[in-house]
mmCIF file of C-alpha atoms in Angstrom:
data_model
loop_
_atom_site.group_PDB
_atom_site.id
_atom_site.type_symbol
_atom_site.label_atom_id
_atom_site.label_comp_id
_atom_site.label_asym_id
_atom_site.label_seq_id
_atom_site.Cartn_x
_atom_site.Cartn_y
_atom_site.Cartn_z
ATOM 1 C CA MET Z 5 148.737 121.336 -9.126
ATOM 2 C CA PRO Z 6 152.084 119.564 -8.608
ATOM 3 C CA LEU Z 7 152.414 115.739 -8.430
ATOM 4 C CA TYR Z 8 152.430 114.156 -4.848
ATOM 5 C CA PRO Z 9 153.616 110.511 -3.506
ATOM 6 C CA LEU Z 10 150.530 108.216 -4.791
ATOM 7 C CA ILE Z 11 149.251 105.441 -3.049
ATOM 8 C CA PHE Z 12 146.920 103.137 -5.432
ATOM 9 C CA HIS Z 13 143.983 100.596 -4.519
ATOM 10 C CA PRO Z 14 145.328 97.353 -4.993
ATOM 11 C CA ARG Z 15 143.556 94.719 -7.081
ATOM 12 C CA PHE Z 16 143.266 91.145 -5.481
ATOM 13 C CA VAL Z 17 143.498 88.474 -7.852
ATOM 14 C CA PRO Z 18 141.874 84.908 -6.361
ATOM 15 C CA LYS Z 19 144.302 81.721 -7.276
ATOM 16 C CA ILE Z 20 143.996 77.965 -7.029
ATOM 17 C CA TRP Z 21 147.190 78.149 -5.159
ATOM 18 C CA GLY Z 22 146.536 81.439 -2.960
ATOM 19 C CA GLY Z 23 145.559 81.736 0.728
ATOM 20 C CA ARG Z 24 145.006 84.670 3.054
ATOM 21 C CA LYS Z 25 148.415 85.731 4.323
ATOM 22 C CA LEU Z 26 147.974 89.056 2.671
ATOM 23 C CA ALA Z 27 145.108 89.766 5.049
ATOM 24 C CA THR Z 28 146.881 88.392 8.371
ATOM 25 C CA LEU Z 29 150.406 89.419 7.509
ATOM 26 C CA LEU Z 30 150.150 92.420 5.128
ATOM 27 C CA GLN Z 31 146.680 93.909 6.252
ATOM 28 C CA LYS Z 32 145.191 93.748 2.833
ATOM 29 C CA PRO Z 33 141.217 94.182 2.958
ATOM 30 C CA LEU Z 34 140.817 90.559 0.816
ATOM 31 C CA PRO Z 35 137.311 89.830 -0.121
ATOM 32 C CA PRO Z 36 136.036 87.025 2.574
ATOM 33 C CA ASP Z 37 135.992 83.425 1.921
ATOM 34 C CA GLN Z 38 138.383 83.739 -0.972
ATOM 35 C CA SER Z 39 141.898 82.155 -1.718
ATOM 36 C CA VAL Z 40 143.839 85.089 -2.634
ATOM 37 C CA GLY Z 41 147.235 84.656 -4.489
ATOM 38 C CA GLU Z 42 148.252 88.227 -5.666
ATOM 39 C CA SER Z 43 147.936 91.821 -4.708
ATOM 40 C CA TRP Z 44 148.515 93.864 -7.709
ATOM 41 C CA GLU Z 45 149.786 97.192 -5.897
ATOM 42 C CA LEU Z 46 151.181 99.289 -9.111
ATOM 43 C CA PHE Z 47 149.794 97.901 -12.328
ATOM 44 C CA ASP Z 48 148.890 99.641 -15.974
ATOM 45 C CA PHE Z 49 147.695 97.008 -18.934
ATOM 46 C CA PRO Z 50 145.990 97.914 -22.236
ATOM 47 C CA PRO Z 51 143.230 96.600 -23.690
ATOM 48 C CA GLY Z 52 143.187 92.465 -24.138
ATOM 49 C CA VAL Z 53 146.275 91.861 -22.178
ATOM 50 C CA VAL Z 54 144.501 91.175 -18.947
ATOM 51 C CA ASP Z 55 141.177 92.002 -19.485
ATOM 52 C CA PRO Z 56 139.424 90.841 -23.014
ATOM 53 C CA ALA Z 57 137.173 93.898 -23.011
ATOM 54 C CA ASP Z 58 138.375 97.045 -25.059
ATOM 55 C CA ARG Z 59 139.386 98.797 -21.974
ATOM 56 C CA TRP Z 60 142.502 99.652 -19.908
ATOM 57 C CA ILE Z 61 142.904 97.743 -16.719
ATOM 58 C CA SER Z 62 144.877 100.480 -14.514
ATOM 59 C CA ALA Z 63 145.462 101.271 -10.654
ATOM 60 C CA THR Z 64 143.279 103.980 -9.442
ATOM 61 C CA VAL Z 65 144.773 106.569 -7.321
ATOM 62 C CA ALA Z 66 143.529 106.051 -3.426
ATOM 63 C CA ASN Z 67 144.888 109.412 -1.642
ATOM 64 C CA GLY Z 68 144.627 113.014 -2.375
ATOM 65 C CA PRO Z 69 143.199 115.424 -4.888
ATOM 66 C CA LEU Z 70 143.932 112.770 -7.399
ATOM 67 C CA ALA Z 71 141.752 110.163 -5.918
ATOM 68 C CA GLY Z 72 139.813 108.350 -8.586
ATOM 69 C CA GLN Z 73 141.772 108.863 -11.411
ATOM 70 C CA THR Z 74 144.009 105.766 -12.678
ATOM 71 C CA LEU Z 75 147.539 105.658 -13.360
ATOM 72 C CA HIS Z 76 146.993 105.375 -17.337
ATOM 73 C CA ASP Z 77 145.026 108.942 -16.999
ATOM 74 C CA LEU Z 78 148.258 110.155 -15.333
ATOM 75 C CA MET Z 79 150.472 108.656 -18.151
ATOM 76 C CA LEU Z 80 148.398 110.589 -20.858
ATOM 77 C CA THR Z 81 147.883 113.694 -19.097
ATOM 78 C CA ARG Z 82 150.940 114.084 -16.768
ATOM 79 C CA ARG Z 83 153.658 111.746 -18.124
ATOM 80 C CA ASP Z 84 156.413 114.183 -17.882
ATOM 81 C CA GLU Z 85 156.022 114.901 -14.335
ATOM 82 C CA LEU Z 86 155.231 111.245 -13.274
ATOM 83 C CA LEU Z 87 158.115 109.829 -15.348
ATOM 84 C CA GLY Z 88 160.795 112.406 -15.945
ATOM 85 C CA ASP Z 89 163.559 111.089 -18.578
ATOM 86 C CA VAL Z 90 161.971 107.514 -18.118
ATOM 87 C CA PRO Z 91 160.311 106.462 -21.271
ATOM 88 C CA ALA Z 92 157.079 104.673 -21.216
ATOM 89 C CA LEU Z 93 156.490 101.660 -23.207
ATOM 90 C CA PRO Z 94 155.666 101.471 -27.172
ATOM 91 C CA SER Z 95 152.165 100.685 -25.854
ATOM 92 C CA GLY Z 96 152.030 104.095 -23.789
ATOM 93 C CA GLN Z 97 151.669 102.160 -20.466
ATOM 94 C CA PHE Z 98 153.602 102.396 -17.193
ATOM 95 C CA PRO Z 99 156.916 100.239 -17.440
ATOM 96 C CA LEU Z 100 156.290 98.413 -14.065
ATOM 97 C CA LEU Z 101 154.270 95.885 -12.403
ATOM 98 C CA VAL Z 102 154.623 95.400 -8.912
ATOM 99 C CA LYS Z 103 153.095 92.992 -6.382
ATOM 100 C CA PHE Z 104 152.764 90.643 -3.403
ATOM 101 C CA LEU Z 105 152.523 87.003 -3.728
ATOM 102 C CA ASP Z 106 150.981 84.508 -1.114
ATOM 103 C CA ALA Z 107 151.424 80.735 -2.249
ATOM 104 C CA ARG Z 108 149.341 78.788 -0.113
ATOM 105 C CA GLU Z 109 150.457 75.870 -2.314
ATOM 106 C CA ASP Z 110 153.206 75.485 -4.748
ATOM 107 C CA LEU Z 111 152.695 77.516 -7.928
ATOM 108 C CA SER Z 112 152.969 75.573 -11.352
ATOM 109 C CA VAL Z 113 156.164 74.959 -12.853
ATOM 110 C CA GLN Z 114 156.483 77.578 -15.569
ATOM 111 C CA VAL Z 115 158.557 80.150 -17.879
ATOM 112 C CA HIS Z 116 158.151 83.693 -19.078
ATOM 113 C CA PRO Z 117 158.896 84.797 -22.738
ATOM 114 C CA PRO Z 118 161.801 86.423 -23.978
ATOM 115 C CA ARG Z 119 161.982 89.526 -26.104
ATOM 116 C CA THR Z 120 162.509 87.745 -29.149
ATOM 117 C CA TYR Z 121 159.668 85.096 -28.464
ATOM 118 C CA ALA Z 122 157.235 88.324 -27.580
ATOM 119 C CA ASP Z 123 158.452 89.965 -30.802
ATOM 120 C CA ALA Z 124 157.387 86.864 -32.781
ATOM 121 C CA HIS Z 125 154.343 85.864 -31.136
ATOM 122 C CA PRO Z 126 151.348 88.603 -30.636
ATOM 123 C CA GLY Z 127 149.672 88.593 -27.455
ATOM 124 C CA ALA Z 128 153.094 87.408 -25.647
ATOM 125 C CA HIS Z 129 154.637 89.674 -23.417
ATOM 126 C CA LEU Z 130 158.013 89.800 -22.250
ATOM 127 C CA LYS Z 131 158.734 88.881 -18.113
ATOM 128 C CA THR Z 132 161.739 89.511 -16.026
ATOM 129 C CA GLU Z 133 161.054 89.353 -12.266
ATOM 130 C CA ALA Z 134 162.469 89.628 -8.799
ATOM 131 C CA TRP Z 135 161.067 87.897 -5.905
ATOM 132 C CA TYR Z 136 161.814 89.372 -2.273
ATOM 133 C CA ILE Z 137 160.984 86.671 0.474
ATOM 134 C CA LEU Z 138 159.218 88.249 3.050
ATOM 135 C CA GLN Z 139 158.078 85.516 5.183
ATOM 136 C CA HIS Z 140 157.653 81.296 4.577
ATOM 137 C CA ASP Z 141 156.369 78.363 6.423
ATOM 138 C CA PRO Z 142 158.940 75.979 8.136
ATOM 139 C CA GLY Z 143 160.467 73.940 5.231
ATOM 140 C CA ALA Z 144 159.334 75.905 2.160
ATOM 141 C CA ARG Z 145 161.406 75.831 -0.699
ATOM 142 C CA LEU Z 146 161.318 77.528 -4.238
ATOM 143 C CA LEU Z 147 162.456 76.021 -7.678
ATOM 144 C CA LYS Z 148 164.873 78.099 -9.606
ATOM 145 C CA GLY Z 149 167.103 77.202 -12.912
ATOM 146 C CA LEU Z 150 167.454 74.005 -14.543
ATOM 147 C CA ARG Z 151 170.220 71.568 -13.195
ATOM 148 C CA PRO Z 152 173.325 71.250 -15.007
ATOM 149 C CA GLY Z 153 173.316 69.310 -18.315
ATOM 150 C CA VAL Z 154 169.494 69.441 -18.902
ATOM 151 C CA THR Z 155 168.501 69.119 -22.733
ATOM 152 C CA PRO Z 156 165.279 70.204 -24.660
ATOM 153 C CA ASP Z 157 164.724 66.517 -25.048
ATOM 154 C CA ALA Z 158 165.226 65.535 -21.532
ATOM 155 C CA PHE Z 159 163.272 68.174 -20.327
ATOM 156 C CA ARG Z 160 160.214 67.239 -22.537
ATOM 157 C CA ALA Z 161 160.682 63.656 -21.348
ATOM 158 C CA ALA Z 162 160.438 64.928 -17.737
ATOM 159 C CA ILE Z 163 157.150 66.757 -18.578
ATOM 160 C CA ALA Z 164 155.579 63.513 -20.219
ATOM 161 C CA ASP Z 165 156.139 61.301 -17.300
ATOM 162 C CA GLY Z 166 155.868 63.797 -14.405
ATOM 163 C CA THR Z 167 159.286 63.959 -13.108
ATOM 164 C CA VAL Z 168 160.225 67.942 -14.184
ATOM 165 C CA GLU Z 169 160.810 68.892 -10.499
ATOM 166 C CA THR Z 170 163.607 66.703 -10.459
ATOM 167 C CA LEU Z 171 165.745 68.538 -13.143
ATOM 168 C CA ILE Z 172 165.007 72.074 -11.413
ATOM 169 C CA ALA Z 173 167.401 73.565 -8.202
ATOM 170 C CA ALA Z 174 165.249 73.640 -5.399
ATOM 171 C CA VAL Z 175 166.180 76.524 -3.172
ATOM 172 C CA PRO Z 176 165.178 76.756 0.609
ATOM 173 C CA ALA Z 177 163.275 79.873 1.437
ATOM 174 C CA LYS Z 178 164.930 82.324 3.670
ATOM 175 C CA PRO Z 179 163.428 85.810 4.577
ATOM 176 C CA GLY Z 180 165.324 88.449 3.314
ATOM 177 C CA ASP Z 181 166.405 86.706 0.315
ATOM 178 C CA CYS Z 182 165.971 88.044 -3.287
ATOM 179 C CA HIS Z 183 165.860 85.845 -6.129
ATOM 180 C CA PHE Z 184 166.240 87.259 -9.835
ATOM 181 C CA LEU Z 185 164.453 85.522 -12.581
ATOM 182 C CA PRO Z 186 164.924 86.926 -15.870
ATOM 183 C CA SER Z 187 162.712 85.722 -19.013
ATOM 184 C CA GLY Z 188 163.503 82.019 -19.914
ATOM 185 C CA THR Z 189 164.185 80.957 -16.577
ATOM 186 C CA VAL Z 190 162.082 77.794 -15.678
ATOM 187 C CA HIS Z 191 160.823 78.610 -11.982
ATOM 188 C CA ALA Z 192 158.403 77.999 -9.358
ATOM 189 C CA LEU Z 193 157.241 79.844 -6.249
ATOM 190 C CA GLY Z 194 156.721 76.935 -3.409
ATOM 191 C CA ALA Z 195 153.753 76.355 -1.028
ATOM 192 C CA GLY Z 196 154.023 78.593 2.300
ATOM 193 C CA ILE Z 197 156.075 81.700 0.873
ATOM 194 C CA LEU Z 198 154.817 85.405 0.709
ATOM 195 C CA VAL Z 199 156.737 87.375 -1.545
ATOM 196 C CA ALA Z 200 156.918 91.052 -2.856
ATOM 197 C CA GLU Z 201 157.519 90.461 -6.917
ATOM 198 C CA VAL Z 202 158.694 93.267 -9.225
ATOM 199 C CA GLN Z 203 158.509 92.749 -12.930
ATOM 200 C CA THR Z 204 158.137 93.959 -16.225
ATOM 201 C CA PRO Z 205 154.350 94.540 -16.896
ATOM 202 C CA SER Z 206 153.223 91.288 -18.733
ATOM 203 C CA ASP Z 207 150.906 88.263 -17.579
ATOM 204 C CA THR Z 208 152.166 86.076 -20.290
ATOM 205 C CA THR Z 209 152.584 82.432 -18.188
ATOM 206 C CA PHE Z 210 153.425 79.428 -19.849
ATOM 207 C CA ARG Z 211 152.888 76.110 -17.497
ATOM 208 C CA VAL Z 212 155.062 73.444 -18.215
ATOM 209 C CA PHE Z 213 153.843 71.281 -15.148
ATOM 210 C CA ASP Z 214 151.165 71.830 -12.299
ATOM 211 C CA PHE Z 215 151.770 69.137 -9.695
ATOM 212 C CA ASN Z 216 148.825 67.101 -10.807
ATOM 213 C CA ARG Z 217 146.399 69.793 -9.615
ATOM 214 C CA LEU Z 218 142.411 69.724 -10.515
ATOM 215 C CA GLU Z 219 140.802 73.037 -10.841
ATOM 216 C CA ASN Z 220 136.847 72.209 -11.068
ATOM 217 C CA GLY Z 221 137.758 68.630 -11.309
ATOM 218 C CA GLN Z 222 140.105 69.365 -14.778
ATOM 219 C CA PRO Z 223 143.838 69.560 -14.817
ATOM 220 C CA ARG Z 224 144.845 72.850 -15.618
ATOM 221 C CA GLN Z 225 146.276 73.949 -19.030
ATOM 222 C CA LEU Z 226 149.787 73.276 -20.078
ATOM 223 C CA HIS Z 227 151.795 75.439 -22.655
ATOM 224 C CA VAL Z 228 154.485 72.858 -23.072
ATOM 225 C CA GLU Z 229 155.541 73.893 -27.003
ATOM 226 C CA GLN Z 230 155.550 77.566 -26.252
ATOM 227 C CA ALA Z 231 157.357 77.079 -23.044
ATOM 228 C CA LEU Z 232 160.119 74.712 -25.061
ATOM 229 C CA ALA Z 233 160.543 77.594 -26.972
ATOM 230 C CA CYS Z 234 161.116 80.127 -24.517
ATOM 231 C CA ILE Z 235 163.301 77.887 -21.830
ATOM 232 C CA ASP Z 236 167.377 79.312 -22.195
ATOM 233 C CA PHE Z 237 169.095 76.099 -22.069
ATOM 234 C CA ASP Z 238 172.260 77.655 -22.655
ATOM 235 C CA HIS Z 239 171.768 79.597 -19.514
ATOM 236 C CA PRO Z 240 169.755 77.453 -17.514
ATOM 237 C CA SER Z 241 170.398 79.392 -14.207
ATOM 238 C CA PRO Z 242 169.755 83.034 -13.672
ATOM 239 C CA PRO Z 243 172.582 84.915 -13.326
ATOM 240 C CA ALA Z 244 173.641 85.834 -9.887
ATOM 241 C CA GLN Z 245 173.002 89.434 -8.545
ATOM 242 C CA PRO Z 246 175.824 90.093 -6.120
ATOM 243 C CA ARG Z 247 174.520 92.342 -2.966
ATOM 244 C CA SER Z 248 175.878 96.112 -2.513
ATOM 245 C CA HIS Z 249 175.870 98.138 0.320
ATOM 246 C CA VAL Z 250 175.739 101.709 1.076
ATOM 247 C CA ALA Z 251 175.742 102.867 4.590
ATOM 248 C CA SER Z 252 175.944 105.750 7.038
ATOM 249 C CA HIS Z 253 174.975 106.035 10.906
ATOM 250 C CA PHE Z 254 171.238 106.246 10.118
ATOM 251 C CA THR Z 255 170.599 104.823 6.767
ATOM 252 C CA THR Z 256 171.724 101.614 4.534
ATOM 253 C CA VAL Z 257 170.981 100.932 0.947
ATOM 254 C CA THR Z 258 171.447 97.430 -0.277
ATOM 255 C CA LYS Z 259 171.237 96.588 -4.220
ATOM 256 C CA LEU Z 260 169.578 93.430 -4.795
ATOM 257 C CA VAL Z 261 168.937 93.628 -8.416
ATOM 258 C CA ASP Z 262 169.955 95.611 -11.596
ATOM 259 C CA CYS Z 263 168.918 94.624 -14.619
ATOM 260 C CA PRO Z 264 167.803 96.568 -17.758
ATOM 261 C CA PHE Z 265 164.391 96.649 -16.891
ATOM 262 C CA PHE Z 266 164.455 97.919 -13.054
ATOM 263 C CA THR Z 267 166.803 97.917 -10.035
ATOM 264 C CA LEU Z 268 165.837 96.841 -6.772
ATOM 265 C CA GLU Z 269 167.103 98.239 -3.573
ATOM 266 C CA LYS Z 270 166.394 97.433 -0.029
ATOM 267 C CA VAL Z 271 166.329 100.816 2.024
ATOM 268 C CA ARG Z 272 166.898 100.754 6.289
ATOM 269 C CA MET Z 273 166.422 104.023 7.911
ATOM 270 C CA THR Z 274 166.456 104.577 11.803
ATOM 271 C CA GLU Z 275 163.727 106.481 13.624
ATOM 272 C CA GLY Z 276 163.647 110.120 14.012
ATOM 273 C CA LEU Z 277 165.234 111.214 10.555
ATOM 274 C CA ASP Z 278 163.813 114.212 8.630
ATOM 275 C CA GLU Z 279 165.261 114.748 5.038
ATOM 276 C CA PRO Z 280 164.669 116.097 1.415
ATOM 277 C CA LEU Z 281 164.201 113.394 -0.935
ATOM 278 C CA PRO Z 282 166.852 113.754 -3.824
ATOM 279 C CA TYR Z 283 164.953 112.207 -6.597
ATOM 280 C CA ASP Z 284 164.385 113.535 -10.186
ATOM 281 C CA HIS Z 285 163.125 110.142 -11.459
ATOM 282 C CA PRO Z 286 160.176 108.094 -10.320
ATOM 283 C CA VAL Z 287 160.641 105.692 -7.484
ATOM 284 C CA VAL Z 288 158.053 103.060 -6.047
ATOM 285 C CA TRP Z 289 158.570 102.202 -2.536
ATOM 286 C CA MET Z 290 156.923 98.901 -1.176
ATOM 287 C CA PHE Z 291 156.986 99.399 3.072
ATOM 288 C CA LEU Z 292 158.093 96.396 4.679
ATOM 289 C CA SER Z 293 158.403 97.426 8.465
ATOM 290 C CA GLY Z 294 158.456 100.659 10.895
ATOM 291 C CA SER Z 295 156.392 103.703 9.911
ATOM 292 C CA ALA Z 296 157.072 106.953 8.584
ATOM 293 C CA GLN Z 297 155.336 110.035 6.738
ATOM 294 C CA LEU Z 298 156.408 111.963 3.491
ATOM 295 C CA ARG Z 299 155.358 115.906 3.035
ATOM 296 C CA VAL Z 300 154.911 118.060 0.039
ATOM 297 C CA LYS Z 301 154.082 121.637 -0.065
ATOM 298 C CA ASN Z 302 151.109 121.122 -1.947
ATOM 299 C CA LEU Z 303 149.243 118.664 0.583
ATOM 300 C CA PRO Z 304 147.856 120.004 3.696
ATOM 301 C CA ASP Z 305 148.471 116.508 5.397
ATOM 302 C CA PRO Z 306 151.338 113.989 5.387
ATOM 303 C CA VAL Z 307 151.254 110.654 3.331
ATOM 304 C CA SER Z 308 151.579 107.955 5.832
ATOM 305 C CA LEU Z 309 153.716 104.734 5.292
ATOM 306 C CA LEU Z 310 152.966 101.623 6.826
ATOM 307 C CA PRO Z 311 154.079 97.999 6.556
ATOM 308 C CA GLY Z 312 152.510 96.248 3.216
ATOM 309 C CA GLN Z 313 151.662 99.669 1.597
ATOM 310 C CA THR Z 314 153.255 100.733 -1.663
ATOM 311 C CA LEU Z 315 154.135 104.314 -2.846
ATOM 312 C CA LEU Z 316 154.843 105.810 -6.229
ATOM 313 C CA LEU Z 317 156.952 108.789 -5.961
ATOM 314 C CA PRO Z 318 156.590 110.848 -9.206
ATOM 315 C CA ALA Z 319 159.559 111.997 -10.897
ATOM 316 C CA ASP Z 320 158.084 115.757 -10.188
ATOM 317 C CA MET Z 321 157.103 116.981 -6.924
ATOM 318 C CA ASP Z 322 157.195 120.133 -4.677
ATOM 319 C CA ALA Z 323 159.555 119.921 -2.020
ATOM 320 C CA PRO Z 324 159.103 116.112 -0.752
ATOM 321 C CA ARG Z 325 160.606 115.547 2.811
ATOM 322 C CA LEU Z 326 160.702 112.140 4.328
ATOM 323 C CA GLN Z 327 160.374 111.752 8.034
ATOM 324 C CA THR Z 328 160.652 108.313 10.177
ATOM 325 C CA LEU Z 329 158.818 107.688 13.197
ATOM 326 C CA ALA Z 330 160.211 104.260 13.794
ATOM 327 C CA ASP Z 331 162.933 102.150 12.486
ATOM 328 C CA SER Z 332 161.893 101.389 8.769
ATOM 329 C CA GLN Z 333 162.400 99.435 5.872
ATOM 330 C CA TRP Z 334 161.182 99.408 2.536
ATOM 331 C CA LEU Z 335 162.062 97.872 -1.125
ATOM 332 C CA GLU Z 336 163.007 100.794 -3.755
ATOM 333 C CA VAL Z 337 162.294 100.405 -7.205
ATOM 334 C CA THR Z 338 164.048 102.403 -9.941
ATOM 335 C CA LEU Z 339 163.703 102.723 -13.580
ATOM 336 C CA PRO Z 340 166.686 103.254 -16.184
ATOM 337 C CA SER Z 341 166.306 106.466 -18.135
ATOM 338 C CA ARG Z 342 166.698 104.525 -21.736
ATOM 339 C CA PRO Z 343 164.679 102.118 -23.027
ATOM 340 C CA PRO Z 344 166.277 98.326 -22.829
ATOM 341 C CA SER Z 345 167.891 97.109 -25.710
ATOM 342 C CA SER Z 346 165.981 94.695 -28.182
ATOM 343 C CA ALA Z 347 168.125 91.820 -27.198
ATOM 344 C CA ALA Z 348 167.195 92.082 -23.131
#
C-alpha cells in the first residue's frame, strides 16, 4: 500500500531542568510526577548512540495500517517512498531529529561538535539545531554566542571561576522568534522557555557550566576540554538568518532557517482551504495552532492535525489533500536533496 501522513509516538525524556508544560500547553500524556524536559517527536538512532544496548532507538508509528512499525523499519523497507531523492545518513538513519523542549530551569551552558571534531572522535556526532520559541515566562532569556573578543584562554578562566555567563550574549525570549545554533556555538536555553527544536540527529552535548546545579547531591559532569576543542572562537556569534515571506490572500510562508542540513519555515493558512499538497519530497510539520486534516486516497479516514502534533509527510503519497478547519499555523521542515559538504 502507498505511504500516508505518519504520526509517531513521542519519547519523553526526564531532565533535571524539565517541567510539565509539555502536558499543560501541548497536551502531551506525560508520565505523572516527573520533570520532563524533552518530547522527541521524530527520531531514529543506531545502536550505541542513545542506548548502549545493541538496538535501534526509533520512533514508532501511531496511526494507520503501519502502526507499530518504527521509522527505522520504514527506512529499511520503504526508503525511496519515504525520502524520495533525499539521502539517508551513512548510518542508514533518518536525517533529522525533531523535539519539543520545556526548560523549567536553565539548561547547562553547552556546545555541540562540528563535523571536523565528530569525524576525528568516534562516538561524537555533529549537531546543528534551531529553536522556535512557543511560550515563555516573564523575563525569560536565552544565551547564544560569545561576546566579541572572547578568547579560548579567557573562556577557560571564566569556567574556572564560574563567570562563563558574563562572556555569552543574553537574548530576551520572544514568542515566534527563531534562533539558529550551528555546531560550535556556545548556548543555553533559559528557564521558563518552551521551544520546538529541529536538529541534525545527534545526542552529543559538551557542558562547560551548569550554574552550580547538583544532581543526586553531586555536580553534573562537565566536558571542558571537549567543549574548548569544539567552540568556534573565530565565528563566536551564529550567522543571521534573515526572514523572507511569500504570501497570498490565504497563505503566508515565512522562511526562518536555511542551512546545509534543513530548511525551517512557518506556514499560516486561513480556515476553509481545501488544496492538494504539491510535495515530492519528505516534509515534517509541527502543528502550532488551529485545526486541519489530511486526506489520501488509500486511507478511509482523514489524519487530524491539532496543536502539539508532529507529522511526517512521505515523499510518495496517493493524492494528499489538506483541509483547514480553522485558521492554522505550523512549522514546516524540509531536507536537502544532496548530502551537506564534508566541511559543513
